[in-house]
Amino acid sequence: MRHSSPTRERRVPGEVPIPSQEPSRKELALERLATILERSEYKDVLENYLNPRKRIITNFTAGLARGLGLTIGTTVVVALLGWIVSQFLSMPIIGEFIAKLVSYVDMYK
């Protein structure tokens, strides 16, 4: 004769188990971790807001990075377009037009 423990429930095949009302240890740990992460994010935001020097340095650095990236990107694109256009100089109709453009640009240098 087998005796089942009072805390263990019998499961019927195909029955979906109902989660207990008390959170498990994993759920509690995840909740605590989420709370800590939320607080630390607020702490970072407050530090940046309350410390103007740090905010200025961060924004200045971001601006330098954006400006440098824009400058390098524009240089690469313009150089690439110039090289592509120079390949068309040997074509009959387009080549003449591009040659005129190049001569106009050379006049104003």
Coordinates of N, CA and C in Angstrom, one line a residue:
M1 N 0.8 -1.2 0.0 CA 0.0 0.0 0.0 C 0.9 1.2 0.0
R2 N 0.7 2.1 -1.0 CA 1.5 3.3 -1.1 C 0.7 4.5 -0.5
H3 N 1.5 5.2 0.2 CA 0.9 6.4 0.8 C 1.5 7.6 0.1
S4 N 0.7 8.5 -0.3 CA 1.2 9.8 -0.9 C 1.4 10.8 0.1
S5 N 2.4 11.6 0.0 CA 2.6 12.7 0.9 C 1.5 13.8 0.8
P6 N 1.2 14.5 1.8 CA 0.1 15.5 1.7 C 0.5 16.7 0.8
T7 N 1.8 17.0 0.7 CA 2.2 18.1 -0.1 C 2.2 17.8 -1.6
R8 N 2.3 16.5 -1.9 CA 2.4 16.1 -3.3 C 1.0 15.9 -3.9
E9 N 0.8 16.5 -5.1 CA -0.5 16.3 -5.7 C -0.4 15.2 -6.8
R10 N -1.5 14.5 -7.0 CA -1.5 13.6 -8.1 C -1.9 14.4 -9.4
R11 N -1.2 14.0 -10.5 CA -1.5 14.7 -11.7 C -2.1 13.7 -12.7
V12 N -3.1 14.2 -13.4 CA -3.8 13.4 -14.4 C -3.1 13.7 -15.7
P13 N -2.9 12.7 -16.5 CA -2.2 12.9 -17.8 C -3.0 13.9 -18.6
G14 N -2.3 14.9 -19.2 CA -2.9 15.9 -20.0 C -3.4 17.1 -19.2
E15 N -3.4 17.0 -17.9 CA -3.8 18.2 -17.1 C -2.7 19.2 -17.0
V16 N -3.1 20.5 -17.1 CA -2.2 21.6 -17.0 C -2.0 21.9 -15.5
P17 N -0.8 21.9 -15.0 CA -0.6 22.2 -13.6 C -0.9 23.7 -13.4
I18 N -1.5 24.0 -12.3 CA -1.8 25.4 -11.9 C -0.6 25.9 -11.0
P19 N 0.0 27.0 -11.4 CA 1.1 27.5 -10.6 C 0.6 27.9 -9.2
S20 N 1.5 27.7 -8.3 CA 1.2 28.0 -6.9 C 1.1 29.6 -6.7
Q21 N 0.5 30.0 -5.7 CA 0.3 31.5 -5.5 C 1.6 32.1 -5.0
E22 N 2.4 31.3 -4.3 CA 3.7 31.9 -3.8 C 4.7 31.8 -4.9
P23 N 5.5 32.9 -5.0 CA 6.5 33.0 -6.1 C 7.7 32.0 -5.7
S24 N 8.3 31.5 -6.7 CA 9.4 30.6 -6.5 C 10.7 31.4 -6.2
R25 N 11.7 30.7 -5.8 CA 13.0 31.3 -5.5 C 13.5 32.1 -6.7
K26 N 13.4 31.4 -7.9 CA 13.8 32.1 -9.1 C 13.1 33.3 -9.4
E27 N 11.8 33.3 -9.2 CA 11.0 34.5 -9.5 C 11.3 35.6 -8.5
L28 N 11.6 35.3 -7.2 CA 12.0 36.3 -6.3 C 13.3 36.9 -6.6
A29 N 14.3 36.0 -7.1 CA 15.6 36.5 -7.4 C 15.5 37.4 -8.7
L30 N 14.7 37.0 -9.7 CA 14.5 37.9 -10.8 C 13.9 39.2 -10.5
E31 N 12.9 39.2 -9.6 CA 12.3 40.4 -9.2 C 13.2 41.3 -8.5
R32 N 14.1 40.8 -7.6 CA 15.1 41.5 -6.9 C 16.1 42.1 -7.9
L33 N 16.5 41.3 -8.9 CA 17.5 41.8 -9.9 C 16.9 42.9 -10.7
A34 N 15.6 42.8 -11.1 CA 14.9 43.8 -11.8 C 14.9 45.1 -11.1
T35 N 14.6 45.0 -9.8 CA 14.5 46.2 -8.9 C 15.9 46.9 -8.8
I36 N 16.9 46.1 -8.7 CA 18.3 46.6 -8.6 C 18.7 47.3 -9.9
L37 N 18.4 46.7 -11.0 CA 18.7 47.3 -12.3 C 17.9 48.6 -12.5
E38 N 16.7 48.7 -12.1 CA 15.9 49.9 -12.3 C 16.5 51.0 -11.4
R39 N 16.8 50.7 -10.2 CA 17.4 51.7 -9.3 C 18.8 52.2 -9.9
S40 N 19.6 51.3 -10.4 CA 20.9 51.7 -10.9 C 20.7 52.6 -12.2
E41 N 19.7 52.3 -13.0 CA 19.4 53.2 -14.2 C 19.0 54.6 -13.7
Y42 N 18.2 54.6 -12.7 CA 17.8 55.9 -12.2 C 19.0 56.7 -11.6
K43 N 19.8 55.9 -11.0 CA 21.0 56.5 -10.4 C 21.9 57.1 -11.5
D44 N 22.1 56.4 -12.6 CA 22.9 56.9 -13.7 C 22.3 58.2 -14.3
V45 N 21.0 58.2 -14.4 CA 20.3 59.3 -15.0 C 20.4 60.5 -14.1
L46 N 20.3 60.3 -12.8 CA 20.4 61.4 -11.8 C 21.8 61.9 -11.7
E47 N 22.8 61.0 -11.8 CA 24.2 61.4 -11.8 C 24.5 62.3 -13.0
N48 N 24.0 61.9 -14.2 CA 24.2 62.8 -15.4 C 23.5 64.1 -15.3
Y49 N 22.3 64.1 -14.7 CA 21.5 65.3 -14.6 C 22.1 66.2 -13.6
L50 N 22.5 65.7 -12.5 CA 23.0 66.5 -11.4 C 24.4 67.0 -11.5
N51 N 25.2 66.3 -12.4 CA 26.6 66.7 -12.6 C 26.8 67.3 -14.0
P52 N 26.7 68.6 -14.0 CA 26.8 69.3 -15.3 C 28.1 69.1 -16.0
R53 N 29.2 69.0 -15.3 CA 30.5 68.8 -15.9 C 30.5 67.4 -16.7
K54 N 30.0 66.4 -16.0 CA 30.0 65.1 -16.7 C 29.1 65.1 -17.9
R55 N 28.0 65.8 -17.8 CA 27.1 65.9 -19.0 C 27.7 66.7 -20.1
I56 N 28.4 67.7 -19.8 CA 29.1 68.5 -20.9 C 30.2 67.7 -21.5
I57 N 31.0 67.0 -20.8 CA 32.0 66.2 -21.3 C 31.4 65.1 -22.2
T58 N 30.4 64.4 -21.7 CA 29.7 63.4 -22.5 C 29.2 63.9 -23.8
N59 N 28.5 65.0 -23.8 CA 27.9 65.6 -25.0 C 29.0 66.1 -25.9
F60 N 30.0 66.7 -25.4 CA 31.1 67.2 -26.2 C 31.8 66.0 -27.0
T61 N 32.0 64.9 -26.2 CA 32.6 63.7 -26.9 C 31.7 63.2 -27.9
A62 N 30.4 63.1 -27.7 CA 29.5 62.6 -28.7 C 29.5 63.5 -29.9
G63 N 29.5 64.8 -29.7 CA 29.5 65.7 -30.8 C 30.8 65.6 -31.7
L64 N 31.9 65.4 -31.0 CA 33.2 65.2 -31.7 C 33.1 63.9 -32.6
A65 N 32.6 62.9 -32.0 CA 32.5 61.6 -32.7 C 31.5 61.7 -33.9
R66 N 30.4 62.4 -33.7 CA 29.5 62.6 -34.8 C 30.1 63.4 -35.9
G67 N 30.8 64.5 -35.6 CA 31.4 65.4 -36.6 C 32.5 64.7 -37.3
L68 N 33.4 63.9 -36.6 CA 34.4 63.2 -37.2 C 33.9 62.1 -38.2
G69 N 32.9 61.4 -37.7 CA 32.2 60.4 -38.6 C 31.6 61.0 -39.8
L70 N 30.9 62.1 -39.7 CA 30.3 62.8 -40.8 C 31.4 63.3 -41.8
T71 N 32.5 63.8 -41.3 CA 33.6 64.3 -42.2 C 34.2 63.2 -42.9
I72 N 34.5 62.1 -42.2 CA 35.2 61.0 -42.9 C 34.2 60.3 -43.9
G73 N 33.0 60.2 -43.5 CA 32.0 59.6 -44.4 C 31.8 60.4 -45.7
T74 N 31.7 61.7 -45.5 CA 31.5 62.6 -46.6 C 32.7 62.5 -47.6
T75 N 33.9 62.5 -47.0 CA 35.1 62.5 -47.8 C 35.1 61.2 -48.6
V76 N 34.8 60.1 -48.0 CA 34.8 58.8 -48.7 C 33.8 58.8 -49.9
V77 N 32.6 59.3 -49.6 CA 31.5 59.3 -50.6 C 31.9 60.2 -51.8
V78 N 32.4 61.4 -51.5 CA 32.7 62.3 -52.5 C 33.9 61.8 -53.4
A79 N 34.9 61.2 -52.7 CA 36.0 60.7 -53.5 C 35.5 59.5 -54.3
L80 N 34.7 58.7 -53.8 CA 34.1 57.5 -54.6 C 33.3 58.0 -55.8
L81 N 32.5 59.1 -55.6 CA 31.7 59.6 -56.7 C 32.7 60.3 -57.7
G82 N 33.7 61.0 -57.3 CA 34.7 61.6 -58.2 C 35.4 60.5 -59.0
W83 N 35.7 59.4 -58.4 CA 36.4 58.3 -59.2 C 35.4 57.7 -60.2
I84 N 34.2 57.5 -59.8 CA 33.2 56.9 -60.7 C 33.0 57.9 -61.9
V85 N 32.8 59.2 -61.6 CA 32.6 60.2 -62.7 C 33.8 60.2 -63.6
S86 N 35.0 60.1 -63.1 CA 36.2 60.1 -63.9 C 36.3 58.9 -64.9
Q87 N 35.6 57.9 -64.5 CA 35.6 56.7 -65.4 C 34.7 57.0 -66.6
F88 N 33.8 58.0 -66.6 CA 32.9 58.3 -67.7 C 33.5 59.3 -68.7
L89 N 34.8 59.7 -68.4 CA 35.4 60.7 -69.3 C 35.6 60.2 -70.7
S90 N 35.8 58.9 -70.9 CA 36.0 58.4 -72.2 C 34.8 58.1 -73.0
M91 N 33.6 58.3 -72.4 CA 32.3 58.1 -73.1 C 32.0 59.3 -74.0
P92 N 31.4 59.1 -75.2 CA 31.3 60.3 -76.1 C 30.5 61.4 -75.6
I93 N 29.2 61.3 -75.2 CA 28.4 62.4 -74.8 C 28.6 62.9 -73.4
I94 N 28.6 61.9 -72.5 CA 28.8 62.1 -71.1 C 30.2 62.7 -70.8
G95 N 31.2 62.2 -71.5 CA 32.6 62.6 -71.3 C 32.8 64.1 -71.6
E96 N 32.1 64.6 -72.7 CA 32.3 66.0 -73.0 C 31.7 66.9 -71.9
F97 N 30.5 66.5 -71.4 CA 29.8 67.2 -70.4 C 30.7 67.2 -69.1
I98 N 31.2 66.1 -68.7 CA 32.0 66.0 -67.5 C 33.3 66.8 -67.7
A99 N 33.9 66.8 -68.9 CA 35.1 67.6 -69.2 C 34.8 69.1 -69.0
K100 N 33.6 69.5 -69.5 CA 33.3 70.9 -69.3 C 33.2 71.3 -67.8
L101 N 32.5 70.4 -67.0 CA 32.4 70.6 -65.6 C 33.7 70.7 -64.9
V102 N 34.6 69.8 -65.3 CA 36.0 69.8 -64.7 C 36.7 71.1 -65.1
S103 N 36.5 71.6 -66.3 CA 37.2 72.8 -66.7 C 36.6 74.0 -65.9
Y104 N 35.3 74.0 -65.6 CA 34.7 75.1 -64.8 C 35.2 75.0 -63.4
V105 N 35.4 73.8 -62.8 CA 35.9 73.7 -61.5 C 37.3 74.1 -61.4
D106 N 38.1 73.8 -62.4 CA 39.5 74.2 -62.5 C 39.7 75.7 -62.6
M107 N 38.8 76.4 -63.3 CA 38.8 77.8 -63.4 C 38.7 78.5 -62.0
Y108 N 37.9 78.0 -61.2 CA 37.6 78.6 -59.9 C 38.5 78.1 -58.8
K109 N 39.5 77.4 -59.1 CA 40.4 76.9 -58.0 C 41.4 78.0 -57.6

